[in-house]
Short mmCIF file of C-alpha atoms in Angstrom, two decimals:
data_model
loop_
_atom_site.label_atom_id
_atom_site.label_comp_id
_atom_site.label_asym_id
_atom_site.label_seq_id
_atom_site.Cartn_x
_atom_site.Cartn_y
_atom_site.Cartn_z
CA MET A 1 42.78 -31.42 62.92
CA SER A 2 45.45 -28.88 64.06
CA ALA A 3 47.85 -27.64 61.62
CA SER A 4 50.64 -28.48 64.20
CA ILE A 5 49.57 -32.22 63.98
CA HIS A 6 51.15 -34.04 61.05
CA ILE A 7 49.97 -37.56 60.08
CA LEU A 8 51.97 -39.76 57.98
CA SER A 9 50.07 -40.65 54.77
CA HIS A 10 52.11 -43.47 53.03
CA PRO A 11 51.16 -47.08 52.01
CA LEU A 12 54.52 -48.12 53.80
CA VAL A 13 53.64 -46.79 56.76
CA SER A 14 49.84 -47.94 56.72
CA ALA A 15 50.94 -51.71 55.88
CA ARG A 16 53.71 -51.68 58.58
CA LEU A 17 50.85 -50.22 60.97
CA SER A 18 48.51 -52.90 60.16
CA LYS A 19 51.55 -55.49 60.79
CA LEU A 20 51.57 -53.95 64.48
CA ARG A 21 48.27 -54.44 65.11
CA GLN A 22 47.91 -58.08 64.69
CA THR A 23 48.16 -60.48 67.63
CA SER A 24 50.05 -62.86 65.45
CA THR A 25 52.85 -60.50 65.02
CA THR A 26 55.85 -61.63 67.08
CA SER A 27 58.24 -59.44 69.22
CA LYS A 28 60.84 -59.36 66.64
CA GLU A 29 58.36 -58.29 64.02
CA PHE A 30 56.82 -55.70 66.31
CA ARG A 31 60.31 -53.98 67.32
CA GLU A 32 61.21 -53.98 63.64
CA GLY A 33 57.77 -52.32 62.49
CA ILE A 34 58.13 -49.73 65.30
CA ARG A 35 61.73 -49.21 64.10
CA ASP A 36 60.81 -48.78 60.52
CA ILE A 37 57.86 -46.25 61.04
CA SER A 38 60.02 -44.23 63.81
CA ILE A 39 62.90 -43.76 61.06
CA LEU A 40 59.93 -42.30 58.70
CA LEU A 41 58.71 -40.30 61.50
CA GLY A 42 62.02 -38.79 62.24
CA TYR A 43 62.82 -38.16 58.66
CA GLU A 44 59.47 -36.35 57.94
CA ALA A 45 59.57 -34.35 61.29
CA SER A 46 63.33 -33.04 60.32
CA ARG A 47 62.41 -31.59 57.07
CA ASP A 48 62.55 -27.83 58.42
CA LEU A 49 65.66 -28.22 60.02
CA GLU A 50 68.12 -25.16 59.81
CA SER A 51 71.32 -25.90 58.22
CA VAL A 52 74.60 -24.35 58.09
CA SER A 53 77.36 -24.16 55.39
CA PHE A 54 80.88 -25.32 55.58
CA GLU A 55 83.73 -25.81 53.25
CA GLY A 56 85.08 -29.31 52.73
CA GLN A 57 87.54 -31.12 50.54
CA SER A 58 86.33 -34.32 48.64
CA PRO A 59 89.06 -36.53 46.89
CA VAL A 60 88.55 -34.67 43.70
CA SER A 61 87.91 -30.77 44.76
CA SER A 62 86.80 -28.63 47.43
CA PHE A 63 83.06 -28.01 47.85
CA ILE A 64 80.56 -26.35 50.02
CA GLY A 65 78.44 -28.69 52.25
CA THR A 66 75.89 -28.53 54.64
CA ALA A 67 75.13 -29.60 58.14
CA VAL A 68 72.52 -29.52 60.58
CA LYS A 69 72.64 -26.31 62.73
CA PRO A 70 70.49 -27.16 65.95
CA ARG A 71 71.88 -29.68 68.89
CA ILE A 72 69.24 -32.27 68.80
CA GLY A 73 68.42 -34.28 71.65
CA LEU A 74 66.36 -37.53 72.13
CA THR A 75 63.83 -38.02 75.12
CA PRO A 76 61.90 -41.40 74.89
CA ILE A 77 59.27 -42.13 77.59
CA LEU A 78 60.27 -45.37 79.57
CA ARG A 79 59.94 -48.01 78.67
CA ALA A 80 58.09 -48.30 75.39
CA GLY A 81 59.97 -45.08 73.81
CA LEU A 82 63.25 -47.10 73.75
CA GLY A 83 61.79 -48.75 70.75
CA MET A 84 61.77 -45.64 69.10
CA THR A 85 65.33 -44.52 70.09
CA ASP A 86 67.69 -46.43 67.87
CA SER A 87 65.82 -45.40 64.75
CA LEU A 88 66.31 -41.63 65.89
CA LEU A 89 69.88 -42.35 66.72
CA THR A 90 70.44 -43.62 63.04
CA LEU A 91 69.34 -40.25 62.05
CA PHE A 92 71.16 -38.41 64.51
CA PRO A 93 73.94 -40.48 65.84
CA GLU A 94 75.63 -37.77 67.91
CA ALA A 95 72.21 -36.85 69.86
CA PRO A 96 72.28 -37.33 73.67
CA VAL A 97 69.44 -39.40 74.73
CA TYR A 98 67.56 -38.24 77.97
CA HIS A 99 65.43 -40.76 79.54
CA LEU A 100 61.95 -39.99 81.45
CA GLY A 101 60.21 -42.50 83.40
CA ILE A 102 56.22 -42.10 83.59
CA TYR A 103 53.68 -44.64 84.30
CA ARG A 104 49.68 -44.47 84.11
CA GLU A 105 48.23 -45.33 87.35
CA LYS A 106 45.75 -48.15 86.40
CA ILE A 107 42.80 -47.14 88.24
CA SER A 108 42.94 -43.09 87.89
CA LEU A 109 44.74 -43.31 84.44
CA ASN A 110 46.86 -40.27 85.80
CA PRO A 111 50.33 -40.07 84.97
CA VAL A 112 53.19 -40.86 87.63
CA GLU A 113 56.80 -39.59 87.35
CA TYR A 114 59.36 -42.01 88.62
CA TYR A 115 62.54 -41.20 86.85
CA SER A 116 64.39 -38.29 85.22
CA LYS A 117 67.54 -38.22 83.40
CA LEU A 118 67.43 -34.60 82.27
CA PRO A 119 70.87 -32.51 83.47
CA ALA A 120 70.41 -29.23 85.30
CA GLU A 121 70.76 -27.22 82.15
CA PRO A 122 69.67 -28.20 78.58
CA PRO A 123 72.64 -28.27 76.25
CA ILE A 124 70.37 -28.79 73.29
CA ASP A 125 68.25 -26.72 70.96
CA LEU A 126 65.75 -29.00 69.86
CA CYS A 127 63.93 -32.00 71.68
CA TYR A 128 62.30 -34.99 70.27
CA LEU A 129 60.29 -36.49 72.62
CA LEU A 130 59.57 -40.14 71.88
CA ASP A 131 56.39 -42.11 72.76
CA PRO A 132 54.92 -44.64 70.55
CA LEU A 133 51.43 -44.32 71.91
CA ILE A 134 49.36 -41.35 72.76
CA ALA A 135 46.04 -42.79 74.46
CA THR A 136 44.60 -40.40 77.17
CA GLY A 137 47.38 -38.21 76.33
CA GLY A 138 48.13 -37.66 80.05
CA THR A 139 51.72 -39.11 79.83
CA ALA A 140 52.70 -37.00 76.95
CA ILE A 141 51.28 -34.09 78.65
CA ALA A 142 53.24 -34.87 81.70
CA ALA A 143 56.70 -35.31 79.78
CA LEU A 144 55.95 -31.98 77.90
CA HIS A 145 55.80 -30.30 81.12
CA MET A 146 59.02 -31.69 82.35
CA ILE A 147 60.83 -30.70 79.10
CA ARG A 148 59.46 -27.38 79.39
CA ASP A 149 60.08 -26.60 82.83
CA TRP A 150 63.78 -27.93 82.04
CA GLY A 151 64.16 -25.08 79.93
CA ILE A 152 63.22 -26.07 76.19
CA PRO A 153 60.65 -23.75 74.66
CA LEU A 154 57.40 -25.52 73.35
CA SER A 155 58.53 -24.30 69.87
CA LYS A 156 61.55 -26.51 70.12
CA ILE A 157 59.93 -29.80 71.24
CA LYS A 158 58.61 -32.33 68.61
CA LEU A 159 56.44 -34.94 69.90
CA LEU A 160 56.81 -38.28 67.86
CA CYS A 161 54.64 -41.03 68.17
CA VAL A 162 53.51 -44.25 66.37
CA LEU A 163 49.84 -44.23 67.01
CA ALA A 164 47.30 -41.77 68.70
CA SER A 165 43.68 -41.53 69.82
CA GLN A 166 41.59 -38.50 68.73
CA ASP A 167 40.77 -37.85 72.18
CA GLY A 168 44.61 -38.15 73.22
CA LEU A 169 45.56 -35.70 70.51
CA ALA A 170 42.79 -33.25 71.68
CA HIS A 171 43.92 -33.60 75.18
CA VAL A 172 47.39 -32.72 74.48
CA GLN A 173 46.58 -29.76 72.38
CA ALA A 174 44.32 -28.38 74.78
CA GLU A 175 47.32 -28.32 77.09
CA PHE A 176 49.69 -27.17 74.78
CA PRO A 177 48.22 -25.21 71.85
CA GLY A 178 50.45 -25.54 68.89
CA VAL A 179 52.94 -28.11 70.13
CA GLU A 180 54.32 -30.11 66.78
CA ILE A 181 53.05 -33.71 66.80
CA TRP A 182 54.06 -36.14 64.25
CA VAL A 183 52.06 -39.30 64.17
CA ALA A 184 51.86 -42.26 61.81
CA GLY A 185 48.22 -43.12 62.50
CA VAL A 186 44.91 -42.13 64.57
CA ASP A 187 42.22 -44.24 65.91
CA PRO A 188 38.95 -42.86 66.74
CA GLN A 189 38.11 -44.20 70.14
CA LEU A 190 39.31 -45.35 73.76
CA THR A 191 38.07 -48.28 75.68
CA GLU A 192 36.71 -47.51 79.27
CA ASP A 193 40.55 -48.43 80.44
CA GLY A 194 41.90 -45.75 78.31
CA LEU A 195 43.39 -47.86 75.61
CA ILE A 196 43.36 -46.90 72.07
CA PHE A 197 40.81 -48.84 70.08
CA PRO A 198 41.49 -50.92 68.16
CA GLY A 199 45.11 -49.90 69.02
CA LEU A 200 48.37 -52.03 69.14
CA GLY A 201 47.90 -53.38 72.70
CA ASP A 202 50.51 -52.67 75.43
CA THR A 203 53.60 -51.44 73.47
CA GLY A 204 56.09 -52.15 76.08
CA ASP A 205 55.08 -55.80 76.53
CA ARG A 206 55.15 -56.20 72.83
CA LEU A 207 58.35 -54.84 72.14
CA PHE A 208 60.02 -56.86 75.02
CA ASN A 209 58.23 -59.75 74.65
CA THR A 210 56.43 -59.50 78.38
CA VAL A 211 52.82 -60.19 77.21
CA LYS A 212 51.11 -62.23 79.93
CA GLU A 213 49.28 -64.91 78.62
CA SER A 214 45.60 -64.75 79.15
#
């Protein structure tokens, strides 16, 4: 695995991911699990953020404090990326949120862009790209192209996802060598339909309780 791919190894993450996998998990529980894992992903992915010092005043005395230096923006991929957004806003409450609409065509499995809320010029220094699943990698790659073409260098993009396939990660790395990826778990296989196996199912449907009865 590439040094730029970071897989969380923690019993709390493993337990929540196992809960997400189960078909018996309700939409409420699924949202809560995605939220909890996303907070941990954001926390770990932010360890190397540059800080600046400032002089402050507490009720007792003056002090030297620190603040995060880079201007951070959040870019969730609709619609499943919305499940991660509030968690990252908990860590970065002032961060602007730029939505990208990309879906995977069912036959070809190719990504199709249908919406972009990126302003003309990027007013941020660092972008957190949020997508709960990296299956084939096509959607993440399309989003990375959009953000890079927007003007954010690859070194200033962090891709956060809850679960990925080995093939999907390899595909993203082949297209964007060195891109920083933070993921809570990796599954070894994809189905013929391009779904992560054993995976989580359709994350958007499970987040928003739109799963169709079989």
